[in-house]
XYZ file of N, CA, C and O in Angstrom:
680
model
N 0.803 -1.206 0.000
C 0.000 0.000 0.000
C 0.849 1.274 0.000
O 0.438 2.255 -0.553
N 2.003 1.262 0.618
C 2.824 2.471 0.657
C 3.417 2.784 -0.707
O 3.823 3.905 -0.941
N 3.467 1.828 -1.612
C 4.003 2.074 -2.939
C 3.074 2.949 -3.777
O 3.528 3.733 -4.582
N 1.776 2.810 -3.616
C 0.821 3.539 -4.445
C 0.967 5.049 -4.311
O 1.074 5.730 -5.327
N 1.002 5.648 -3.095
C 1.179 7.097 -3.021
C 2.498 7.551 -3.642
O 2.544 8.564 -4.321
N 3.559 6.783 -3.448
C 4.847 7.165 -4.028
C 4.776 7.116 -5.548
O 5.273 8.003 -6.231
N 4.154 6.078 -6.083
C 4.019 5.964 -7.530
C 3.163 7.093 -8.091
O 3.507 7.707 -9.100
N 2.050 7.402 -7.426
C 1.195 8.502 -7.880
C 1.934 9.831 -7.825
O 1.810 10.651 -8.735
N 2.736 10.034 -6.758
C 3.498 11.275 -6.663
C 4.508 11.352 -7.800
O 4.665 12.387 -8.432
N 5.175 10.240 -8.067
C 6.161 10.204 -9.140
C 5.515 10.549 -10.474
O 6.031 11.346 -11.238
N 4.371 9.961 -10.745
C 3.663 10.250 -11.992
C 3.209 11.707 -12.039
O 3.307 12.363 -13.071
N 2.733 12.230 -10.913
C 2.297 13.628 -10.873
C 3.475 14.568 -11.067
O 3.356 15.626 -11.679
N 4.634 14.158 -10.561
C 5.821 14.992 -10.699
C 6.300 15.010 -12.145
O 6.687 16.035 -12.679
N 6.243 13.862 -12.813
C 6.728 13.773 -14.180
C 5.690 14.141 -15.226
O 6.037 14.444 -16.352
N 4.408 14.151 -14.880
C 3.360 14.477 -15.836
C 3.602 15.798 -16.553
O 3.392 15.875 -17.762
N 4.068 16.861 -15.875
C 4.336 18.091 -16.616
C 5.365 17.908 -17.723
O 5.365 18.645 -18.690
N 6.249 16.920 -17.620
C 7.179 16.658 -18.717
C 6.411 16.321 -19.985
O 6.773 16.732 -21.072
N 5.357 15.553 -19.824
C 4.600 15.107 -20.985
C 3.656 16.176 -21.506
O 3.329 16.195 -22.677
N 3.202 17.067 -20.652
C 2.181 18.008 -21.080
C 2.691 19.417 -21.329
O 1.987 20.216 -21.908
N 3.891 19.736 -20.893
C 4.382 21.104 -21.031
C 5.345 21.218 -22.198
O 6.398 20.615 -22.188
N 5.012 22.020 -23.212
C 5.917 22.185 -24.326
C 7.180 22.931 -23.928
O 8.116 23.005 -24.680
N 7.215 23.464 -22.697
C 8.410 24.172 -22.260
C 9.583 23.236 -22.074
O 10.710 23.657 -22.186
N 9.356 21.968 -21.792
C 10.476 21.052 -21.636
C 10.746 20.305 -22.929
O 11.868 20.164 -23.344
N 9.743 19.822 -23.556
C 9.923 19.055 -24.781
C 9.087 19.702 -25.869
O 7.883 19.761 -25.776
N 9.756 20.182 -26.886
C 9.077 20.892 -27.953
C 8.164 19.983 -28.762
O 8.464 18.814 -28.958
N 7.076 20.539 -29.242
C 6.166 19.898 -30.190
C 5.932 18.429 -29.951
O 5.295 18.039 -28.988
N 6.475 17.605 -30.845
C 6.233 16.170 -30.794
C 6.789 15.532 -29.536
O 6.301 14.499 -29.101
N 7.811 16.107 -28.928
C 8.377 15.562 -27.690
C 7.358 15.585 -26.558
O 7.319 14.678 -25.732
N 6.532 16.624 -26.511
C 5.575 16.774 -25.417
C 4.548 15.646 -25.386
O 3.992 15.352 -24.336
N 4.323 15.010 -26.516
C 3.344 13.931 -26.589
C 3.978 12.551 -26.433
O 3.276 11.549 -26.373
N 5.297 12.506 -26.367
C 5.995 11.229 -26.245
C 5.958 10.733 -24.802
O 5.895 11.530 -23.859
N 5.997 9.413 -24.613
C 6.031 8.887 -23.239
C 7.358 9.223 -22.564
O 8.369 9.431 -23.236
N 7.333 9.274 -21.247
C 8.531 9.536 -20.457
C 9.056 8.200 -19.954
O 8.304 7.399 -19.406
N 10.334 7.968 -20.169
C 10.959 6.743 -19.705
C 12.068 7.111 -18.737
O 12.909 7.955 -19.053
N 12.059 6.507 -17.549
C 13.071 6.791 -16.530
C 13.685 5.483 -16.072
O 12.971 4.529 -15.783
N 15.015 5.462 -16.033
C 15.738 4.326 -15.467
C 16.699 4.856 -14.426
O 17.367 5.866 -14.648
N 16.770 4.181 -13.281
C 17.689 4.555 -12.204
C 17.791 3.391 -11.235
O 16.960 2.469 -11.268
N 18.780 3.435 -10.372
C 18.924 2.405 -9.350
C 18.059 2.701 -8.134
O 17.668 1.786 -7.413
N 17.757 3.985 -7.920
C 17.009 4.359 -6.716
C 16.195 5.619 -6.974
O 16.596 6.479 -7.743
N 15.054 5.725 -6.307
C 14.197 6.907 -6.375
C 13.776 7.280 -4.974
O 13.293 6.445 -4.213
N 13.979 8.541 -4.595
C 13.517 9.080 -3.317
C 12.583 10.245 -3.614
O 12.979 11.215 -4.251
N 11.328 10.137 -3.143
C 10.311 11.155 -3.389
C 9.999 11.901 -2.106
O 9.914 11.302 -1.037
N 9.804 13.206 -2.219
C 9.379 14.021 -1.083
C 8.237 14.900 -1.574
O 8.457 15.932 -2.210
N 7.008 14.470 -1.310
C 5.827 15.168 -1.790
C 5.753 16.590 -1.252
O 5.441 17.530 -1.982
N 6.031 16.758 0.017
C 5.954 18.102 0.622
C 6.966 19.064 0.019
O 6.676 20.227 -0.210
N 8.173 18.589 -0.218
C 9.215 19.440 -0.796
C 9.055 19.575 -2.312
O 9.642 20.460 -2.919
N 8.283 18.686 -2.927
C 8.092 18.728 -4.371
C 9.319 18.272 -5.136
O 9.647 18.825 -6.180
N 10.016 17.256 -4.603
C 11.224 16.780 -5.265
C 11.175 15.280 -5.498
O 10.555 14.526 -4.754
N 11.850 14.879 -6.542
C 12.114 13.470 -6.821
C 13.603 13.391 -7.114
O 14.121 14.150 -7.938
N 14.305 12.501 -6.413
C 15.742 12.348 -6.596
C 16.014 10.926 -7.082
O 15.703 9.963 -6.392
N 16.567 10.836 -8.264
C 16.945 9.562 -8.863
C 18.456 9.428 -8.744
O 19.189 10.388 -8.997
N 18.945 8.242 -8.376
C 20.384 8.011 -8.280
C 20.750 6.693 -8.952
O 19.928 5.793 -9.059
N 22.007 6.620 -9.388
C 22.534 5.406 -9.989
C 22.252 5.285 -11.468
O 21.206 4.792 -11.852
N 23.165 5.763 -12.285
C 23.054 5.657 -13.745
C 21.669 6.078 -14.237
O 20.980 5.335 -14.924
N 21.279 7.292 -13.902
C 19.952 7.818 -14.238
C 19.889 8.134 -15.729
O 20.794 8.739 -16.293
N 18.805 7.741 -16.359
C 18.573 8.009 -17.771
C 17.094 8.347 -17.938
O 16.230 7.496 -17.746
N 16.805 9.611 -18.268
C 15.439 10.089 -18.465
C 15.297 10.473 -19.939
O 16.110 11.230 -20.464
N 14.249 9.952 -20.598
C 14.032 10.235 -22.021
C 12.580 10.606 -22.273
O 11.674 10.044 -21.664
N 12.415 11.541 -23.197
C 11.085 11.888 -23.700
C 11.268 12.462 -25.092
O 11.811 13.551 -25.255
N 10.838 11.727 -26.094
C 11.027 12.185 -27.468
C 12.498 12.405 -27.751
O 13.325 11.527 -27.516
N 12.849 13.602 -28.228
C 14.249 13.899 -28.543
C 15.044 14.330 -27.309
O 16.257 14.480 -27.374
N 14.371 14.530 -26.168
C 15.043 14.974 -24.949
C 15.601 13.783 -24.181
O 14.929 12.771 -24.015
N 16.851 13.927 -23.732
C 17.481 12.912 -22.885
C 18.318 13.621 -21.830
O 19.056 14.550 -22.135
N 18.206 13.152 -20.584
C 18.965 13.710 -19.460
C 19.556 12.541 -18.692
O 18.819 11.629 -18.302
N 20.887 12.558 -18.501
C 21.538 11.475 -17.765
C 22.479 12.050 -16.712
O 22.938 13.187 -16.829
N 22.763 11.239 -15.709
C 23.711 11.620 -14.671
C 23.776 10.549 -13.600
O 22.979 9.600 -13.601
N 24.713 10.700 -12.700
C 24.777 9.796 -11.552
C 23.610 10.072 -10.610
O 23.121 9.181 -9.937
N 23.171 11.332 -10.598
C 22.058 11.772 -9.743
C 21.267 12.828 -10.498
O 21.854 13.746 -11.085
N 19.954 12.702 -10.527
C 19.089 13.715 -11.144
C 17.993 14.066 -10.151
O 17.292 13.190 -9.649
N 17.884 15.354 -9.860
C 16.834 15.852 -8.970
C 15.854 16.671 -9.792
O 16.246 17.570 -10.535
N 14.579 16.342 -9.650
C 13.529 17.083 -10.341
C 12.730 17.834 -9.293
O 12.312 17.252 -8.291
N 12.517 19.137 -9.534
C 11.801 19.977 -8.574
C 10.537 20.554 -9.193
O 10.521 20.937 -10.358
N 9.488 20.636 -8.347
C 8.236 21.281 -8.744
C 8.115 22.614 -8.014
O 8.634 22.788 -6.920
N 7.356 23.551 -8.609
C 7.077 24.820 -7.935
C 5.813 24.658 -7.086
O 5.227 23.575 -7.014
N 5.367 25.742 -6.462
C 4.202 25.704 -5.569
C 2.924 25.287 -6.295
O 2.010 24.742 -5.690
N 2.856 25.524 -7.612
C 1.685 25.146 -8.403
C 1.756 23.690 -8.881
O 0.873 23.213 -9.570
N 2.831 22.984 -8.528
C 2.983 21.594 -8.906
C 3.575 21.382 -10.284
O 3.653 20.264 -10.774
N 4.045 22.457 -10.923
C 4.629 22.342 -12.258
C 6.129 22.100 -12.154
O 6.787 22.615 -11.254
N 6.664 21.347 -13.097
C 8.091 21.114 -13.143
C 8.815 22.441 -13.309
O 8.487 23.213 -14.209
N 9.766 22.717 -12.433
C 10.473 23.984 -12.524
C 11.951 23.821 -12.859
O 12.531 24.674 -13.523
N 12.554 22.721 -12.409
C 13.989 22.579 -12.603
C 14.386 21.107 -12.544
O 13.839 20.336 -11.769
N 15.366 20.755 -13.365
C 15.976 19.427 -13.314
C 17.475 19.644 -13.157
O 18.068 20.437 -13.901
N 18.079 18.974 -12.186
C 19.501 19.133 -11.898
C 20.159 17.761 -11.996
O 19.826 16.849 -11.249
N 21.079 17.622 -12.935
C 21.809 16.369 -13.118
C 23.252 16.581 -12.703
O 23.859 17.600 -13.050
N 23.796 15.626 -11.956
C 25.190 15.705 -11.552
C 25.876 14.377 -11.823
O 25.232 13.332 -11.895
N 27.186 14.433 -11.956
C 27.979 13.237 -12.201
C 29.285 13.622 -12.846
O 29.538 14.803 -13.118
N 30.117 12.640 -13.095
C 31.402 12.920 -13.748
C 31.155 13.557 -15.116
O 31.848 14.477 -15.509
N 30.146 13.074 -15.848
C 29.773 13.659 -17.142
C 28.257 13.591 -17.282
O 27.721 12.749 -17.998
N 27.545 14.485 -16.597
C 26.096 14.579 -16.787
C 25.857 15.029 -18.227
O 26.704 15.697 -18.835
N 24.697 14.700 -18.779
C 24.443 14.919 -20.199
C 22.991 15.317 -20.424
O 22.083 14.782 -19.793
N 22.793 16.277 -21.328
C 21.453 16.704 -21.727
C 21.459 16.905 -23.226
O 22.369 17.528 -23.780
N 20.429 16.366 -23.888
C 20.278 16.621 -25.321
C 18.819 16.884 -25.628
O 17.931 16.372 -24.942
N 18.597 17.709 -26.638
C 17.247 17.952 -27.121
C 17.332 18.588 -28.496
O 18.225 19.383 -28.779
N 16.387 18.242 -29.332
C 16.293 18.869 -30.643
C 15.234 19.957 -30.525
O 14.044 19.645 -30.412
N 15.652 21.243 -30.520
C 14.702 22.332 -30.310
C 13.574 22.361 -31.331
O 12.453 22.712 -31.022
N 13.877 21.969 -32.571
C 12.914 21.999 -33.660
C 13.331 20.915 -34.653
O 14.529 20.689 -34.833
N 12.378 20.242 -35.296
C 12.761 19.168 -36.230
C 13.695 19.620 -37.352
O 14.453 18.817 -37.874
N 13.663 20.883 -37.708
C 14.519 21.372 -38.792
C 15.901 21.799 -38.308
O 16.740 22.202 -39.106
N 16.149 21.714 -37.008
C 17.430 22.148 -36.444
C 18.215 20.963 -35.900
O 17.634 19.945 -35.528
N 19.545 21.121 -35.826
C 20.347 20.017 -35.292
C 20.127 19.833 -33.782
O 19.681 20.754 -33.085
N 20.452 18.647 -33.317
C 20.364 18.308 -31.901
C 21.311 19.202 -31.102
O 22.421 19.492 -31.539
N 20.866 19.651 -29.930
C 21.711 20.374 -28.984
C 22.155 19.349 -27.948
O 21.329 18.648 -27.362
N 23.483 19.264 -27.727
C 24.035 18.318 -26.758
C 24.909 19.073 -25.772
O 25.733 19.882 -26.183
N 24.726 18.781 -24.483
C 25.513 19.453 -23.458
C 26.025 18.492 -22.406
O 25.331 17.534 -22.044
N 27.248 18.750 -21.915
C 27.868 17.949 -20.875
C 28.404 18.866 -19.784
O 28.721 20.023 -20.039
N 28.544 18.340 -18.598
C 29.147 19.060 -17.484
C 29.090 18.183 -16.252
O 28.410 17.149 -16.240
N 29.789 18.587 -15.228
C 29.678 17.835 -13.969
C 28.344 18.139 -13.299
O 27.833 17.338 -12.537
N 27.794 19.319 -13.605
C 26.447 19.681 -13.156
C 25.714 20.297 -14.337
O 26.263 21.140 -15.046
N 24.478 19.875 -14.536
C 23.612 20.479 -15.547
C 22.332 20.890 -14.841
O 21.708 20.083 -14.156
N 21.967 22.155 -15.010
C 20.715 22.656 -14.446
C 19.846 23.096 -15.612
O 20.239 23.954 -16.398
N 18.656 22.484 -15.721
C 17.716 22.841 -16.778
C 16.565 23.603 -16.143
O 15.830 23.051 -15.330
N 16.437 24.888 -16.491
C 15.363 25.749 -15.996
C 14.216 25.653 -16.998
O 14.311 26.174 -18.109
N 13.163 24.986 -16.606
C 12.107 24.606 -17.533
C 11.397 25.811 -18.146
O 11.304 25.927 -19.358
N 10.864 26.716 -17.322
C 10.077 27.842 -17.839
C 10.901 28.732 -18.766
O 10.390 29.245 -19.757
N 12.171 28.878 -18.460
C 13.042 29.746 -19.261
C 13.663 29.018 -20.449
O 14.293 29.653 -21.288
N 13.521 27.689 -20.484
C 14.196 26.867 -21.489
C 15.662 27.264 -21.572
O 16.205 27.577 -22.621
N 16.295 27.191 -20.399
C 17.690 27.604 -20.242
C 18.476 26.475 -19.594
O 18.035 25.869 -18.631
N 19.659 26.188 -20.155
C 20.545 25.149 -19.630
C 21.783 25.802 -19.043
O 22.367 26.676 -19.671
N 22.181 25.354 -17.857
C 23.468 25.740 -17.282
C 24.329 24.491 -17.266
O 23.929 23.465 -16.720
N 25.504 24.574 -17.866
C 26.463 23.475 -17.902
C 27.654 23.932 -17.075
O 28.295 24.936 -17.413
N 27.945 23.220 -15.989
C 28.913 23.698 -15.012
C 30.044 22.699 -14.825
O 29.802 21.517 -14.582
N 31.266 23.171 -14.914
C 32.512 22.441 -14.695
C 32.743 21.424 -15.810
O 31.958 20.506 -15.993
N 33.837 21.663 -16.558
C 34.134 20.861 -17.744
C 32.940 20.864 -18.686
O 32.525 19.833 -19.218
N 32.385 22.041 -18.879
C 31.176 22.212 -19.685
C 31.495 22.129 -21.174
O 32.536 22.593 -21.635
N 30.568 21.547 -21.892
C 30.717 21.372 -23.329
C 29.336 21.458 -23.965
O 28.378 20.879 -23.453
N 29.219 22.189 -25.076
C 27.953 22.353 -25.772
C 28.199 22.179 -27.265
O 29.120 22.788 -27.818
N 27.381 21.347 -27.914
C 27.502 21.106 -29.352
C 26.143 21.325 -29.996
O 25.134 20.838 -29.496
N 26.133 22.049 -31.108
C 24.935 22.164 -31.933
C 25.398 22.206 -33.374
O 26.095 23.142 -33.782
N 25.010 21.178 -34.123
C 25.530 21.064 -35.478
C 27.043 20.901 -35.382
O 27.551 20.150 -34.572
N 27.788 21.641 -36.173
C 29.249 21.591 -36.120
C 29.855 22.595 -35.157
O 31.067 22.637 -34.992
N 29.038 23.430 -34.535
C 29.540 24.439 -33.602
C 29.739 23.814 -32.225
O 28.889 23.057 -31.749
N 30.870 24.151 -31.583
C 31.150 23.626 -30.248
C 31.635 24.742 -29.334
O 32.286 25.684 -29.777
N 31.309 24.611 -28.060
C 31.738 25.540 -27.024
C 32.214 24.712 -25.840
O 31.556 23.747 -25.453
N 33.353 25.091 -25.254
C 33.899 24.412 -24.078
C 34.325 25.476 -23.078
O 34.774 26.556 -23.463
N 34.234 25.160 -21.786
C 34.697 26.081 -20.759
C 34.278 25.620 -19.380
O 33.727 24.527 -19.206
N 34.511 26.478 -18.410
C 34.138 26.159 -17.039
C 32.638 26.243 -16.815
O 32.055 25.428 -16.103
N 31.996 27.236 -17.460
C 30.561 27.468 -17.267
C 29.965 27.929 -18.589
O 30.446 28.896 -19.200
N 28.929 27.228 -19.031
C 28.214 27.622 -20.245
C 26.734 27.737 -19.917
O 26.180 26.904 -19.198
N 26.123 28.755 -20.458
C 24.686 28.942 -20.292
C 24.095 29.048 -21.695
O 24.602 29.795 -22.534
N 23.031 28.273 -21.947
C 22.444 28.249 -23.286
C 20.943 28.447 -23.186
O 20.257 27.761 -22.427
N 20.426 29.411 -23.952
C 19.003 29.700 -24.024
C 18.487 29.059 -25.310
O 18.803 29.517 -26.408
N 17.713 27.979 -25.176
C 17.285 27.188 -26.328
C 16.488 27.997 -27.347
O 16.714 27.878 -28.544
N 15.533 28.810 -26.898
C 14.668 29.525 -27.835
C 15.387 30.668 -28.548
O 15.139 30.919 -29.719
N 16.258 31.356 -27.852
C 16.953 32.506 -28.438
C 18.271 32.139 -29.094
O 18.888 32.963 -29.742
N 18.744 30.893 -28.889
C 20.018 30.431 -29.429
C 21.176 31.308 -28.944
O 22.055 31.674 -29.704
N 21.148 31.649 -27.673
C 22.167 32.500 -27.063
C 23.059 31.640 -26.171
O 22.560 30.857 -25.362
N 24.379 31.802 -26.325
C 25.349 31.109 -25.484
C 26.135 32.154 -24.709
O 26.590 33.142 -25.275
N 26.275 31.930 -23.405
C 27.146 32.761 -22.570
C 28.154 31.823 -21.936
O 27.775 30.790 -21.377
N 29.433 32.163 -22.017
C 30.484 31.274 -21.524
C 31.429 32.028 -20.600
O 31.718 33.203 -20.817
N 31.913 31.311 -19.569
C 32.868 31.877 -18.628
C 33.917 30.818 -18.297
O 33.606 29.632 -18.249
N 35.129 31.269 -18.017
C 36.180 30.323 -17.648
C 36.102 29.950 -16.176
O 36.604 28.904 -15.775
N 35.469 30.793 -15.374
C 35.345 30.547 -13.939
C 33.905 30.775 -13.508
O 33.152 31.463 -14.179
N 33.531 30.207 -12.378
C 32.194 30.401 -11.850
C 31.960 29.492 -10.665
O 32.781 28.623 -10.351
N 30.832 29.669 -10.022
C 30.484 28.837 -8.873
C 30.353 27.384 -9.311
O 29.684 27.078 -10.291
N 31.022 26.491 -8.610
C 30.980 25.076 -8.934
C 32.019 24.644 -9.953
O 32.080 23.475 -10.315
N 32.846 25.576 -10.428
C 33.866 25.261 -11.428
C 35.211 25.089 -10.724
O 35.633 25.966 -9.975
N 35.862 23.950 -10.951
C 37.178 23.702 -10.372
C 38.231 24.435 -11.189
O 38.410 24.164 -12.373
N 38.936 25.379 -10.562
C 39.997 26.117 -11.241
C 39.471 27.009 -12.342
O 38.300 27.369 -12.385
N 40.356 27.345 -13.242
C 40.010 28.206 -14.377
C 40.051 27.351 -15.633
O 41.061 26.716 -15.922
N 38.967 27.313 -16.366
C 38.863 26.488 -17.565
C 38.574 27.401 -18.754
O 37.464 27.879 -18.926
N 39.610 27.669 -19.532
C 39.488 28.609 -20.650
C 38.358 28.256 -21.605
O 38.055 27.094 -21.829
N 37.783 29.301 -22.163
C 36.710 29.157 -23.141
C 37.320 28.827 -24.500
O 38.275 29.467 -24.928
N 36.753 27.840 -25.156
C 37.139 27.501 -26.525
C 35.861 27.333 -27.336
O 34.876 26.798 -26.833
N 35.903 27.788 -28.576
C 34.736 27.569 -29.437
C 35.185 27.338 -30.864
O 36.231 27.824 -31.290
N 34.379 26.592 -31.565
C 34.577 26.338 -32.987
C 33.240 26.616 -33.664
O 32.244 25.993 -33.317
N 33.240 27.556 -34.589
C 32.022 27.887 -35.336
C 32.236 27.517 -36.786
O 33.237 27.912 -37.396
N 31.317 26.780 -37.327
C 31.389 26.378 -38.730
C 30.860 27.515 -39.609
O 29.907 28.212 -39.230
N 31.454 27.722 -40.780
C 30.942 28.761 -41.682
C 29.533 28.413 -42.152
O 29.200 27.231 -42.292
N 28.721 29.448 -42.356
C 27.355 29.212 -42.836
C 27.404 28.767 -44.273
O 28.208 29.231 -45.068
N 26.537 27.853 -44.605
C 26.494 27.283 -45.972
C 25.625 28.113 -46.865
O 24.626 28.590 -46.552
């Protein structure tokens, strides 16, 4: 009997992934959500779900992986943030079917759902098409296609110079 409330909470926590186009664009929003992990800890009052152990979350073109992934809801019960951590946490999503996949890596990845903004922290790497960005801290706004990069920042070990490669337009 104690499993049912936890399962319902988990489904309620992840349901906004399926219904909100803010996390998964267009066809992604209608795709099923698949989660694999070794462990799940739910806290209904805090509005959090913490997955640990080779976490892999997929929905359509969106994929989020890490050693630990924490999903947070706001006061209205909507998904507000996903935080993945690990030696190489990973996030990918295709913003639009006509655009290349966006892929990001870091020791910490914070996805701000309402803003459609990714923070890639420590050994950060971002790829879209042939363009690449590397550094200590990268911030990417999916809708505006804006990248902000820094060699240092909170959560970044040491100074990690910014490097980028931009392919010429065809």
